[in-house]
Coordinates of C-alpha atoms in Angstrom, one line a residue:
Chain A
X1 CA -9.0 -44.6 -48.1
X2 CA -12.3 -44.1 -49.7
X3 CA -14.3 -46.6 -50.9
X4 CA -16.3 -46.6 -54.1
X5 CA -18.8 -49.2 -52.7
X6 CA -18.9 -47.6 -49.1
X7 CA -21.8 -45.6 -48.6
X8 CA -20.2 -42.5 -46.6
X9 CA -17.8 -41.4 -44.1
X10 CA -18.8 -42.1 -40.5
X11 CA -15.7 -41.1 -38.3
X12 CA -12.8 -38.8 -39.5
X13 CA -9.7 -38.5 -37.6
X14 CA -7.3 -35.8 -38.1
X15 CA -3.8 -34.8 -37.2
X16 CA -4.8 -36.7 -33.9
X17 CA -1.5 -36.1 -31.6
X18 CA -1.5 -36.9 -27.8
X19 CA 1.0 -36.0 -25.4
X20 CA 1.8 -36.8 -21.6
X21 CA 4.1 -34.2 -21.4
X22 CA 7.4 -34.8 -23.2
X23 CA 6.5 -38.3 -23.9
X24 CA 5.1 -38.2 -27.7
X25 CA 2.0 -41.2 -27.8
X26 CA -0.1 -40.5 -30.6
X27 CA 1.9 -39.4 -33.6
X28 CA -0.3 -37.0 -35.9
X29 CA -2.7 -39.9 -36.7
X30 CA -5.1 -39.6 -39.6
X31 CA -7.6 -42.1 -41.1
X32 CA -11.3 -42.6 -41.7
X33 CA -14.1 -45.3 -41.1
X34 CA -16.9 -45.7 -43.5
X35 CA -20.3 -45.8 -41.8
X36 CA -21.0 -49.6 -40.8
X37 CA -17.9 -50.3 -41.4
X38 CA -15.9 -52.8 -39.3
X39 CA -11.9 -51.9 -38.2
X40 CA -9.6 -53.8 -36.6
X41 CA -6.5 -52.4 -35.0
X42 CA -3.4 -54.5 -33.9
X43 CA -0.1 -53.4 -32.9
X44 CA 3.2 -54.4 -31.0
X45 CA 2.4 -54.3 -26.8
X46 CA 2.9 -51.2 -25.3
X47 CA 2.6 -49.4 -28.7
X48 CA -0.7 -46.7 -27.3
X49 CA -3.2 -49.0 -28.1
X50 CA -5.7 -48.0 -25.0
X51 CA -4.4 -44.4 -25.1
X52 CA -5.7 -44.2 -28.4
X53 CA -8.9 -45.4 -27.8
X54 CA -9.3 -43.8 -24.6
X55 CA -8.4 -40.4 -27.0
X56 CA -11.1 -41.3 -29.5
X57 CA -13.6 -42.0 -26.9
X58 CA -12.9 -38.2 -25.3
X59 CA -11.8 -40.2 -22.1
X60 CA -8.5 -38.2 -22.5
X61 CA -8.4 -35.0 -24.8
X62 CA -6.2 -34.6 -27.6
X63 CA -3.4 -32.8 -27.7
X64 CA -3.3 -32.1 -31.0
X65 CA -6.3 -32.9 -33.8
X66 CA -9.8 -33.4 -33.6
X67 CA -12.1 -36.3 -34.3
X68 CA -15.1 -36.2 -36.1
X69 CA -18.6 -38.3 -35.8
X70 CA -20.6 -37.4 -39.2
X71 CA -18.7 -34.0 -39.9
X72 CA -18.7 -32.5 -36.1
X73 CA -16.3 -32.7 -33.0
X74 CA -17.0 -36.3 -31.3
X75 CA -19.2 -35.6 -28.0
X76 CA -20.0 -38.4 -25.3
X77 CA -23.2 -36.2 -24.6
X78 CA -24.1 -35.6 -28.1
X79 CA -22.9 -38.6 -30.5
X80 CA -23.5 -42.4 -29.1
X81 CA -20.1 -43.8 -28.3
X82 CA -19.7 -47.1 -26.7
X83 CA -16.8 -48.2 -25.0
X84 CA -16.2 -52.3 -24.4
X85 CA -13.4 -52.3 -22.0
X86 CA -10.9 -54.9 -21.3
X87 CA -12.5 -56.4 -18.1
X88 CA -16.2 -56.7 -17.4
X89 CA -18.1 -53.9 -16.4
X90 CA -21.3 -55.1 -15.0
X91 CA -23.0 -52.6 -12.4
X92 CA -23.2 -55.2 -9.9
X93 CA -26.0 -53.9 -8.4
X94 CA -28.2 -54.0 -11.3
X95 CA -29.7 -57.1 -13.4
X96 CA -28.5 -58.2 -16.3
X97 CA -31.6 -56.5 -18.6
X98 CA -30.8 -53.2 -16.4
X99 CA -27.3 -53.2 -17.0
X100 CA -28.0 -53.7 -21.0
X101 CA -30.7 -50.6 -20.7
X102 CA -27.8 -48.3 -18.8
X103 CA -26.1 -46.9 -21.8
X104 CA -29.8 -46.1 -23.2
X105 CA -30.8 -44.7 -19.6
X106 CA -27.5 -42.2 -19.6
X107 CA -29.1 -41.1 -23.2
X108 CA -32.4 -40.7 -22.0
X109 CA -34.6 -43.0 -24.5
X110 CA -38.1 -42.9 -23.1
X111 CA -39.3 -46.2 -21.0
X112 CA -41.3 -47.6 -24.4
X113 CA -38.2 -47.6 -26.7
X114 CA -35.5 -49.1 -24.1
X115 CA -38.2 -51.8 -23.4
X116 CA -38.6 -52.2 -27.2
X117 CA -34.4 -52.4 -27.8
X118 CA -33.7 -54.6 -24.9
X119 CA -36.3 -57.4 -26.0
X120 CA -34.7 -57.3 -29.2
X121 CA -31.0 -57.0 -28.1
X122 CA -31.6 -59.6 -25.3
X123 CA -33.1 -62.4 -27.9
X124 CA -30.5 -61.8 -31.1
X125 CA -27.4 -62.5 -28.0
X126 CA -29.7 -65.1 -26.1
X127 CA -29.5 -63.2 -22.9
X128 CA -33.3 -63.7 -22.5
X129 CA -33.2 -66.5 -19.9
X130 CA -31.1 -65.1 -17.4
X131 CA -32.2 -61.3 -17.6
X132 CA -33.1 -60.8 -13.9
X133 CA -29.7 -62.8 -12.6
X134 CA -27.3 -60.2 -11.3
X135 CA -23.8 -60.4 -12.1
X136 CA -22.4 -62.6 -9.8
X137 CA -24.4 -65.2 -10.5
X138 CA -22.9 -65.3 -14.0
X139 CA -19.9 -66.5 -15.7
X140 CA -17.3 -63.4 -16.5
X141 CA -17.2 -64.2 -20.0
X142 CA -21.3 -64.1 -19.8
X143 CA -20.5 -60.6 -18.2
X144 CA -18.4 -59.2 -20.9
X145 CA -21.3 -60.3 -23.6
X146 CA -23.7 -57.8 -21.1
X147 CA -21.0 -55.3 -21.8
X148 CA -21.7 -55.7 -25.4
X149 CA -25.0 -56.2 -25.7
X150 CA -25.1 -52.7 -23.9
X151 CA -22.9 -51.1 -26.1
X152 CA -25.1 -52.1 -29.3
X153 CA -28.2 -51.3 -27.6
X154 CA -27.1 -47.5 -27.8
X155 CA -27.2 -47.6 -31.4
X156 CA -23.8 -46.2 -31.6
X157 CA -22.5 -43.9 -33.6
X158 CA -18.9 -45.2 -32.7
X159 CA -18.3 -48.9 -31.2
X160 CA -14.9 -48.9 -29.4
X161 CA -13.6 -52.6 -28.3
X162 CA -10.5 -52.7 -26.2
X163 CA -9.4 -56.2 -26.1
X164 CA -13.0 -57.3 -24.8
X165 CA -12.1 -61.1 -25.4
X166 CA -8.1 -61.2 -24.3
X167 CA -8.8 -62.7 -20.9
X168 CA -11.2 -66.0 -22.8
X169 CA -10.1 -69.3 -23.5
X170 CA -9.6 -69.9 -27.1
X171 CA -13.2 -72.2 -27.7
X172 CA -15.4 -69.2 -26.0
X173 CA -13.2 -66.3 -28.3
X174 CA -14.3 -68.4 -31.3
X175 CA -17.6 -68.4 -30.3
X176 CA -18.3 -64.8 -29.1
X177 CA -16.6 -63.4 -31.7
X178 CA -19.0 -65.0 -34.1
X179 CA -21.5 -63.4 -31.8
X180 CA -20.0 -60.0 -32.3
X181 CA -19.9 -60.0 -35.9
X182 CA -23.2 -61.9 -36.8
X183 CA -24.8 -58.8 -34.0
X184 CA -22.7 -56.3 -36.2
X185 CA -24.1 -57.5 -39.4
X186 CA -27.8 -57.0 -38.2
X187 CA -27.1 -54.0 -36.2
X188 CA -25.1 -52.7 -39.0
X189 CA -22.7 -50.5 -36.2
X190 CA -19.3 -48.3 -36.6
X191 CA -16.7 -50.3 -35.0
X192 CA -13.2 -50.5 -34.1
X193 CA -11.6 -53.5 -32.3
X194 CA -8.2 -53.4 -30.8
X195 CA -6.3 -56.5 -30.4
X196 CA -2.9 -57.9 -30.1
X197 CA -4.4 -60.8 -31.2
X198 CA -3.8 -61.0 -35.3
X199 CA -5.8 -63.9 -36.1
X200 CA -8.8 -62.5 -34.3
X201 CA -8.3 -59.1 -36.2
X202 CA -8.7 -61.2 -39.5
X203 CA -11.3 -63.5 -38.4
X204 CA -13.7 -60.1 -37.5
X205 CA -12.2 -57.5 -39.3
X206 CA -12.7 -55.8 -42.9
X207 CA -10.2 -53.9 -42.6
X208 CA -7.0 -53.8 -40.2
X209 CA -5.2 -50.7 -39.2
X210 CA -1.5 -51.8 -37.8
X211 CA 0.3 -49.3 -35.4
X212 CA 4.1 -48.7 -34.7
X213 CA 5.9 -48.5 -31.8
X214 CA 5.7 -45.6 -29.9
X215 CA 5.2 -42.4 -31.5
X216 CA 2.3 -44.4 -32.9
X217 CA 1.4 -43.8 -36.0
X218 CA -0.4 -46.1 -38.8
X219 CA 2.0 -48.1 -40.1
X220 CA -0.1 -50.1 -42.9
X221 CA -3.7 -50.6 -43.7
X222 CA -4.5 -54.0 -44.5
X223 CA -7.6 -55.1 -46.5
X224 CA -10.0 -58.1 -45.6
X225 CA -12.4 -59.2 -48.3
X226 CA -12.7 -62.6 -47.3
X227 CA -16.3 -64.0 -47.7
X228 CA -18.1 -64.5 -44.0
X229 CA -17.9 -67.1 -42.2
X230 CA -14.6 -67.4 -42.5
X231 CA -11.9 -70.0 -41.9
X232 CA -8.9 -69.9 -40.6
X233 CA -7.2 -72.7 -42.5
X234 CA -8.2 -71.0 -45.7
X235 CA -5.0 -69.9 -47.6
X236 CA -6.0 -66.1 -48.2
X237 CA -6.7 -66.1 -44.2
X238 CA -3.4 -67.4 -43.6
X239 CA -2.0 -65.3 -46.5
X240 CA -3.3 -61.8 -44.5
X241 CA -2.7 -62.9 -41.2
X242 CA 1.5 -63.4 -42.0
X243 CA 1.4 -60.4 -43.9
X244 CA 0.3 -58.1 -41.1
X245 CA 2.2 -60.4 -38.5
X246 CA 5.5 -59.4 -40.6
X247 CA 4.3 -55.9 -40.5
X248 CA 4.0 -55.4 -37.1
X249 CA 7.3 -57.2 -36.5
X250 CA 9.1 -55.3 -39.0
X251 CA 9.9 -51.9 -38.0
Chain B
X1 CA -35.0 -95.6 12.0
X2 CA -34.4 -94.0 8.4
X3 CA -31.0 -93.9 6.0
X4 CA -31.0 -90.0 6.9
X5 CA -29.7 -89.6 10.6
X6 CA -30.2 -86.1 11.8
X7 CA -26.6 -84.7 12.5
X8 CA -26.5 -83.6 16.1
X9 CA -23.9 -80.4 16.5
X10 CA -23.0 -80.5 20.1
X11 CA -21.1 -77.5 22.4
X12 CA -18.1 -79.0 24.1
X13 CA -19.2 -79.5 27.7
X14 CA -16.9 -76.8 28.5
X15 CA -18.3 -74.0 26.2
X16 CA -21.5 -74.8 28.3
X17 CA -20.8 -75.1 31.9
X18 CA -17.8 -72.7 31.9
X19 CA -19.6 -69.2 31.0
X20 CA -22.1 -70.4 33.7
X21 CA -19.2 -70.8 36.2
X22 CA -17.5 -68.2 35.3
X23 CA -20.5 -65.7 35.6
X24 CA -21.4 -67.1 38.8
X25 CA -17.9 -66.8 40.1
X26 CA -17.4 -63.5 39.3
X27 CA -21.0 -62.1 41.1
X28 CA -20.4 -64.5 43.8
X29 CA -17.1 -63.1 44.7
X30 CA -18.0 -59.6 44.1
X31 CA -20.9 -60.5 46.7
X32 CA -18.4 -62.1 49.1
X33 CA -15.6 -58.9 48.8
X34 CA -18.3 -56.6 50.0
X35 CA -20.2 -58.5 52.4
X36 CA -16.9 -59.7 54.6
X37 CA -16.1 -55.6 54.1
X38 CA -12.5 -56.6 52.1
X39 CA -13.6 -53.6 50.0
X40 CA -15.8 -51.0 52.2
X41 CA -19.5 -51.0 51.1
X42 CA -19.1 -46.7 50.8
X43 CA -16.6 -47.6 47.6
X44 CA -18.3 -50.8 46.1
X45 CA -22.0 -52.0 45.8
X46 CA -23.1 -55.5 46.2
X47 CA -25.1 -57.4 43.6
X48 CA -28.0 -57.9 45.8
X49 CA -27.8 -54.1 47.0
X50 CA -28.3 -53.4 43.1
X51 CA -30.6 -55.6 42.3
X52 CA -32.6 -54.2 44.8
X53 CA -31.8 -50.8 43.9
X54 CA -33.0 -51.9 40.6
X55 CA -36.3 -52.9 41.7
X56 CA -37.3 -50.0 43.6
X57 CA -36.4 -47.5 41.3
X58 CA -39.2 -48.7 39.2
X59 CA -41.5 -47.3 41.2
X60 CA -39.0 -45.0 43.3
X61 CA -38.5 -41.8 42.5
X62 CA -35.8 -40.5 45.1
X63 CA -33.7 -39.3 45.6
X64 CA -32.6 -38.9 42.0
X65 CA -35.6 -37.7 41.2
X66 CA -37.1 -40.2 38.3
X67 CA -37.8 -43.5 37.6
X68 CA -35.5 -46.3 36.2
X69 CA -37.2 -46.2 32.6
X70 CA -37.6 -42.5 32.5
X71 CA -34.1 -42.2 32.7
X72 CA -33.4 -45.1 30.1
X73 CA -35.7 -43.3 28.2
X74 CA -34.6 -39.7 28.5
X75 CA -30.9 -41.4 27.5
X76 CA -32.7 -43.3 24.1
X77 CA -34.3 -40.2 23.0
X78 CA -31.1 -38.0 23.6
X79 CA -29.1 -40.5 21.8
X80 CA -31.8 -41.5 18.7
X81 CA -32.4 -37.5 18.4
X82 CA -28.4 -36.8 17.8
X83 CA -27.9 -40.3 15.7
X84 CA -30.8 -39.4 13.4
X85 CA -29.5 -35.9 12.7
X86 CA -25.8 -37.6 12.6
X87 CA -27.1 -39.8 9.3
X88 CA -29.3 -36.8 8.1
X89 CA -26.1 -34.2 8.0
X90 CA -23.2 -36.6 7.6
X91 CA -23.9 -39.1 5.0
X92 CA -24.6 -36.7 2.0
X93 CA -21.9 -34.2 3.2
X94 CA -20.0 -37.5 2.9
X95 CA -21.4 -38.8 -0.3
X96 CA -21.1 -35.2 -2.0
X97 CA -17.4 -35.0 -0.2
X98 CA -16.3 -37.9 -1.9
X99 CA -17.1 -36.8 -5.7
X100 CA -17.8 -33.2 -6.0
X101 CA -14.6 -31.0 -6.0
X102 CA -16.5 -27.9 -4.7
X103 CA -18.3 -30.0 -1.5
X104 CA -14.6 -31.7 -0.4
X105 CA -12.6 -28.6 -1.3
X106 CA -14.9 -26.3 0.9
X107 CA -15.5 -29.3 3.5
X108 CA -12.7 -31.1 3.8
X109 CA -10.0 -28.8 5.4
X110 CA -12.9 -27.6 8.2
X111 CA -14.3 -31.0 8.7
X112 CA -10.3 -32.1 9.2
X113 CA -9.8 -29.5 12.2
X114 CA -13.1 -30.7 13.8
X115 CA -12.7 -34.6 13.4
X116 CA -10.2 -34.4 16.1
X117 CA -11.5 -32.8 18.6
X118 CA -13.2 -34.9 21.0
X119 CA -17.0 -34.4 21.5
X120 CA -16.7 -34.3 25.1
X121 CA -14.3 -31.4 24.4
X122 CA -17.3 -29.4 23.0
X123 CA -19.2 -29.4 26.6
X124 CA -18.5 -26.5 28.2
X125 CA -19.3 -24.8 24.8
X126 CA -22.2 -26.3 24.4
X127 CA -23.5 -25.8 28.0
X128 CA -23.1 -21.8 27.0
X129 CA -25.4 -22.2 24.1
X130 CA -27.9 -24.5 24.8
X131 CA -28.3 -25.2 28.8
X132 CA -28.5 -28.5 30.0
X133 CA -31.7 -29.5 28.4
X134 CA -32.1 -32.0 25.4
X135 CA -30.9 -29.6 22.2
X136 CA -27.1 -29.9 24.0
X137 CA -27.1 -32.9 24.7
X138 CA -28.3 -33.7 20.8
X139 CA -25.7 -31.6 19.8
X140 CA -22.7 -33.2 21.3
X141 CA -24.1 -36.8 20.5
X142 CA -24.5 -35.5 16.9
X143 CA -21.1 -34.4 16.8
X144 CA -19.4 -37.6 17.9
X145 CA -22.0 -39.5 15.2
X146 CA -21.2 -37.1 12.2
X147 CA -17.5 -38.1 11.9
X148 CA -18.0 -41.4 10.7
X149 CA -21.0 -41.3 8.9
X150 CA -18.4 -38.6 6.8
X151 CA -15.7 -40.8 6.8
X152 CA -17.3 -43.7 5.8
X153 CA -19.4 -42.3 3.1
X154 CA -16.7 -40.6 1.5
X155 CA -14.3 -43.4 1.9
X156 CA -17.3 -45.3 0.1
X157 CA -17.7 -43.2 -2.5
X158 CA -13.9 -42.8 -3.8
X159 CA -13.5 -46.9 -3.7
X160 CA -16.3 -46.7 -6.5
X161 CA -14.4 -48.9 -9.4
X162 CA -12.9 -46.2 -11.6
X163 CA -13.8 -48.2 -15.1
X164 CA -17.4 -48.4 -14.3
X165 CA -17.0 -44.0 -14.3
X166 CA -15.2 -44.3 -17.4
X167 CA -17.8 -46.4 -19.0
X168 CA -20.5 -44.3 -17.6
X169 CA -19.0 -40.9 -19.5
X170 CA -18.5 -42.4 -22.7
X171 CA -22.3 -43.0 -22.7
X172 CA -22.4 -39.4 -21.8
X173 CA -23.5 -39.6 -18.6
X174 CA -23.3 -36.2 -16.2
X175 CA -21.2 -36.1 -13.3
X176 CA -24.8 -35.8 -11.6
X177 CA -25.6 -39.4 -13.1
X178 CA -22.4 -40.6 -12.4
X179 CA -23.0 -40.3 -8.9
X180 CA -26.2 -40.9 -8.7
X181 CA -26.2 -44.3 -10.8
X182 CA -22.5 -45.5 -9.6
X183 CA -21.0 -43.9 -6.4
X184 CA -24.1 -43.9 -4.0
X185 CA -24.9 -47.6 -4.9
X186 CA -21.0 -48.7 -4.5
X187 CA -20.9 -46.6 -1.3
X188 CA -23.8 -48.1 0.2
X189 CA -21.6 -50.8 2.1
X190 CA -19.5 -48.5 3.8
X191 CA -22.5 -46.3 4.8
X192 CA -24.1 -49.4 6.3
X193 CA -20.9 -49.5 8.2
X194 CA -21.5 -46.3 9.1
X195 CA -24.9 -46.7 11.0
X196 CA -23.1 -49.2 13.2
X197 CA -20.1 -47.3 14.0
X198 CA -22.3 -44.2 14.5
X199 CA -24.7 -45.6 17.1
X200 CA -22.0 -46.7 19.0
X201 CA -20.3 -43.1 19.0
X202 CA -23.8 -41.4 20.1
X203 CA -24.4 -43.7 22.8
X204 CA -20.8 -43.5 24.4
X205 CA -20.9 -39.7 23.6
X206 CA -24.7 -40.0 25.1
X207 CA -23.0 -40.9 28.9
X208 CA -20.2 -38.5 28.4
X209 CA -22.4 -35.9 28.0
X210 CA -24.9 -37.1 30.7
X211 CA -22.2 -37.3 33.5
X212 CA -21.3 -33.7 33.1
X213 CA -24.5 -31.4 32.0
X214 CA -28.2 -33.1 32.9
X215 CA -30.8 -33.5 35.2
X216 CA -32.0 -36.9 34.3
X217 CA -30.9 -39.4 31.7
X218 CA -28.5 -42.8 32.3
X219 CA -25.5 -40.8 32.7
X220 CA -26.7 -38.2 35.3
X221 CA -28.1 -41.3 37.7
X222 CA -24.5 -42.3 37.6
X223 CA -23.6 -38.9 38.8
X224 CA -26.1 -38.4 40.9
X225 CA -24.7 -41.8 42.9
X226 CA -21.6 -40.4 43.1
X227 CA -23.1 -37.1 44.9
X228 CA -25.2 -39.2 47.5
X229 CA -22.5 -41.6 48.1
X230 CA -24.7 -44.1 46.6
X231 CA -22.3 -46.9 44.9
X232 CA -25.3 -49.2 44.3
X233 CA -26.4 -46.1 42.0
X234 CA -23.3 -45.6 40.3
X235 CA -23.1 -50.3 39.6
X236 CA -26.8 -49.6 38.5
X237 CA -26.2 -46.6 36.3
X238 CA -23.2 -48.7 34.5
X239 CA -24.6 -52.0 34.2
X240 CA -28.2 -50.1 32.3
X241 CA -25.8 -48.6 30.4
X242 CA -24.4 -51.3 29.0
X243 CA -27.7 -53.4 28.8
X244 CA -29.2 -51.3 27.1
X245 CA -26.9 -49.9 24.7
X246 CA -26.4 -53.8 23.7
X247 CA -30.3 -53.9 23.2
X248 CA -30.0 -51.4 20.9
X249 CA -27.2 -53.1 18.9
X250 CA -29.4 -55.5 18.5
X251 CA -31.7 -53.8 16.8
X252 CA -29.6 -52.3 14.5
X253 CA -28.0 -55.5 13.8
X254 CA -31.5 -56.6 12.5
X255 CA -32.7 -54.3 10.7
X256 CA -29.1 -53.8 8.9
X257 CA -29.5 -57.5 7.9
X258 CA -32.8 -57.3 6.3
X259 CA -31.5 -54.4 4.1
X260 CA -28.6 -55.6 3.2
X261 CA -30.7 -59.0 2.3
X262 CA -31.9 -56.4 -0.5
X263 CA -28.9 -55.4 -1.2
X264 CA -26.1 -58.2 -1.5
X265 CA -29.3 -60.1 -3.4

């Protein structure tokens, strides 16, 4: 799994192995991300996919395994990990520019810096005009983009993405998943996105971890070198995107 | 005339007249019952004989031995003193009940066996203890406010979304931030419920307590109408009673709205 061209490991995760009692989820899972590096994972429905991520986030401990952020155990208090869940996550009783600073707040950045981060954060995702609205005056899919505007402004060490763009229409996916990897580019983040949705794996990815059915383990690992921005009707895209289709269906 | 016509919302005629009527009726034949002696002046008071009543004890202080608005008064502070300490005792216990282990695992089974019992229950206790002065009174109003300042805070507190607390600790936030920066602010609805629900527990407590153990207050002129065989005493006792206890409502109605202005943005 190493990379010549990668600068270093980032994340290691060994022997990872979670159990809810009899019922085997994780299947002694192993695999590293190079730092700045951007992984997508896809798998059948149902296959552990939020489990997983909920384990490598230390929302759930592992059974079995350990996972490492730059060579020690991953700690919420300790390493920045951010978390993009599923639906939005807006504190409803904050702004939007207070809701980007909370992740920076929990971490304690003085006053100076989070003022500093959010300017910057704010401008690059074009949040600036409506940073004092609260949630409910914005759109949901305006929401989720506060929920990852916060999770860069942590500078994470770790950026975990559950499906943040399953519940969009396909014209506002397109767009905000441009956002996501044009902000991953200059923000130069960890990440790993989880999608059942193959074609958006490809489209953000550089490289694509595909799961199995339950015991999950890693099935394949799929390379994307395809130059940015990319297009969907080019023939390599459409090359990768049936390959790991066929490997998620075959098993 | 201009294009815009102003839009004139009318009450239906009957919506108007009726609640007049119907008012009127009720005092007129109340008046009638007791005048013609259908119901013997010793059991029922006439308006008038009230509203007199009402007059002179302004200035009157027999036989009950204070004035109107001293014992309105006496009441306010009673209730006020046992509502304040209600908020200042139940809402954190609530709060901290609602996401600490330690605070509902040592609270919760005690505050279970108390919630039941009702205030007035506490009385004869409390009578023991304290006398009949203010500080038992307090007490018994503070009792009958606590339970659902608890309730409501704790009810408020678990209904916080559960994603947001996930969220929260992968940032690495403390349970102490976690509460602080989620469950207090989701809770605040229901603990603006609470103020409601708890004014109107002191205030009913307030009487309950008056009518048994005091020497002045809203409660005791009731009682004190039923010793002199005074039923214009007991009507007038009721009606401040209600009067002012709606006052009051009103009040907190007000000053709920402004802060929840704030709140709901």
């Amino acid at each position: 799994m190493q990379d010549a061209a990668r600068p270093r490991t980032k994340i290691e995760v060994c022997n990872l192995t979670k159990r809810f009692g009899e019922l085997l989820v994780l299947d002694d899972i192993s695999f590293s991300v190079a730092e700045g590096e951007f992984v997508a994972i896809v798998g059948p429905t149902g296959c552990g996919k939020t489990t997983f991520l909920n384990t490598l986030s230390c929302l759930l401990p592992a059974s079995n395994g350990q996972i490492l952020i730059d060579g020690t155990p991953a700690n919420p208090k300790r390493h920045n990990i951010s978390y993009v869940f599923q639906e939005p996550t807006c504190l409803p009783w904050r702004t939007v520019r207070e809701n980007v600073a909370y992740g920076m707040e929990v971490k304690g950045r003085p006053q100076k810096d989070i003022d500093e981060r959010l300017d910057h954060i704010l401008n690059l995702v074009g949040l600036t005009q409506c940073a004092n609205l609260y949630p409910n005056q914005i759109s949901a899919s305006m929401q989720q983009r506060i929920a990852v505007s916060r999770a860069f402004a942590v500078d994470p060490d770790l950026l975990l993405m559950d499906e943040p763009y399953g519940q969009l229409d396909v014209k506002l996916r397109f767009y905000l998943e441009d956002e996501l990897v044009s902000l991953w580019r200059k923000l130069q983040s960890t990440v790993l996105f989880i999608t059942h949705n193959i074609e958006e794996a490809v489209y953000v990815s550089e490289r694509i971890l595909v799961l199995s059915n339950k015991p999950t383990r890693i099935k394949a690992e799929v390379k994307v070198d395809l130059p940015r921005p990319r297009d969907f009707m080019d023939p390599e895209f459409v090359r990768i995107r049936e390959h790991v289709t066929d490997l998620i269906r075959w098993w | 005339m201009t294009a815009y016509r102003e839009v004139v919302v009318r009450t239906p005629l009957a919506l108007k007249l009726l609640p007049i009527l119907s008012v009127a009726t009720f005092f007129i034949a109340w008046e009638i019952v007791v005048r013609t002696g259908v119901v013997p002046d010793t059991m029922l008071a006439a308006p008038t004989t009230v509203t007199q009543l009402l007059l002179d004890k302004f200035t009157n202080m027999d036989p009950d031995g204070a004035l109107l608005h001293q014992h309105a008064w006496v009441s306010i502070q009673e209730a006020f003193g046992g509502y304040f300490l209600a908020l200042a005792v139940g809402l954190p216990l609530g709060l901290a009940m609602g996401w600490f282990n330690v605070a509902e695992g040592l609270a919760r089974p005690i505050f279970e066996i108390i919630r039941p019992i009702p205030p007035v229950a506490w009385i004869p206790l409390t009578i023991f203890w304290f006398g009949i002065g203010l500080p038992g009174k307090i007490f018994i109003i503070w009792l009958g406010g606590l339970v659902p300042c608890v309730i409501n805070a704790y009810v408020g507190v678990k209904m916080t979304n559960p994603t947001l607390i996930q969220m929260a600790r992968t940032y690495g936030a403390s349970d102490w931030q976690i509460f602080k920066q989620l469950c207090i602010p989701s809770a605040l609805p229901m603990v603006f419920g609470a103020l409601q629900i708890a004014l109107a527990c002191c205030w009913t407590n307030l009487v309950a307590a008056e009518l048994l153990a005091a020497d002045a207050g809203l409660g005791f002129m009731i009682t004190m109408g039923r010793r002199l065989a005074m039923p214009e005493m007991v009507v007038l006792g009721m009606f401040m009673v209600g009067l002012t206890g709606a006052f009051i409502g009103v009040i907190i109605d007000r000053v709920e709205k402004r802060l929840l202005a704030g709140i709901r943005r």
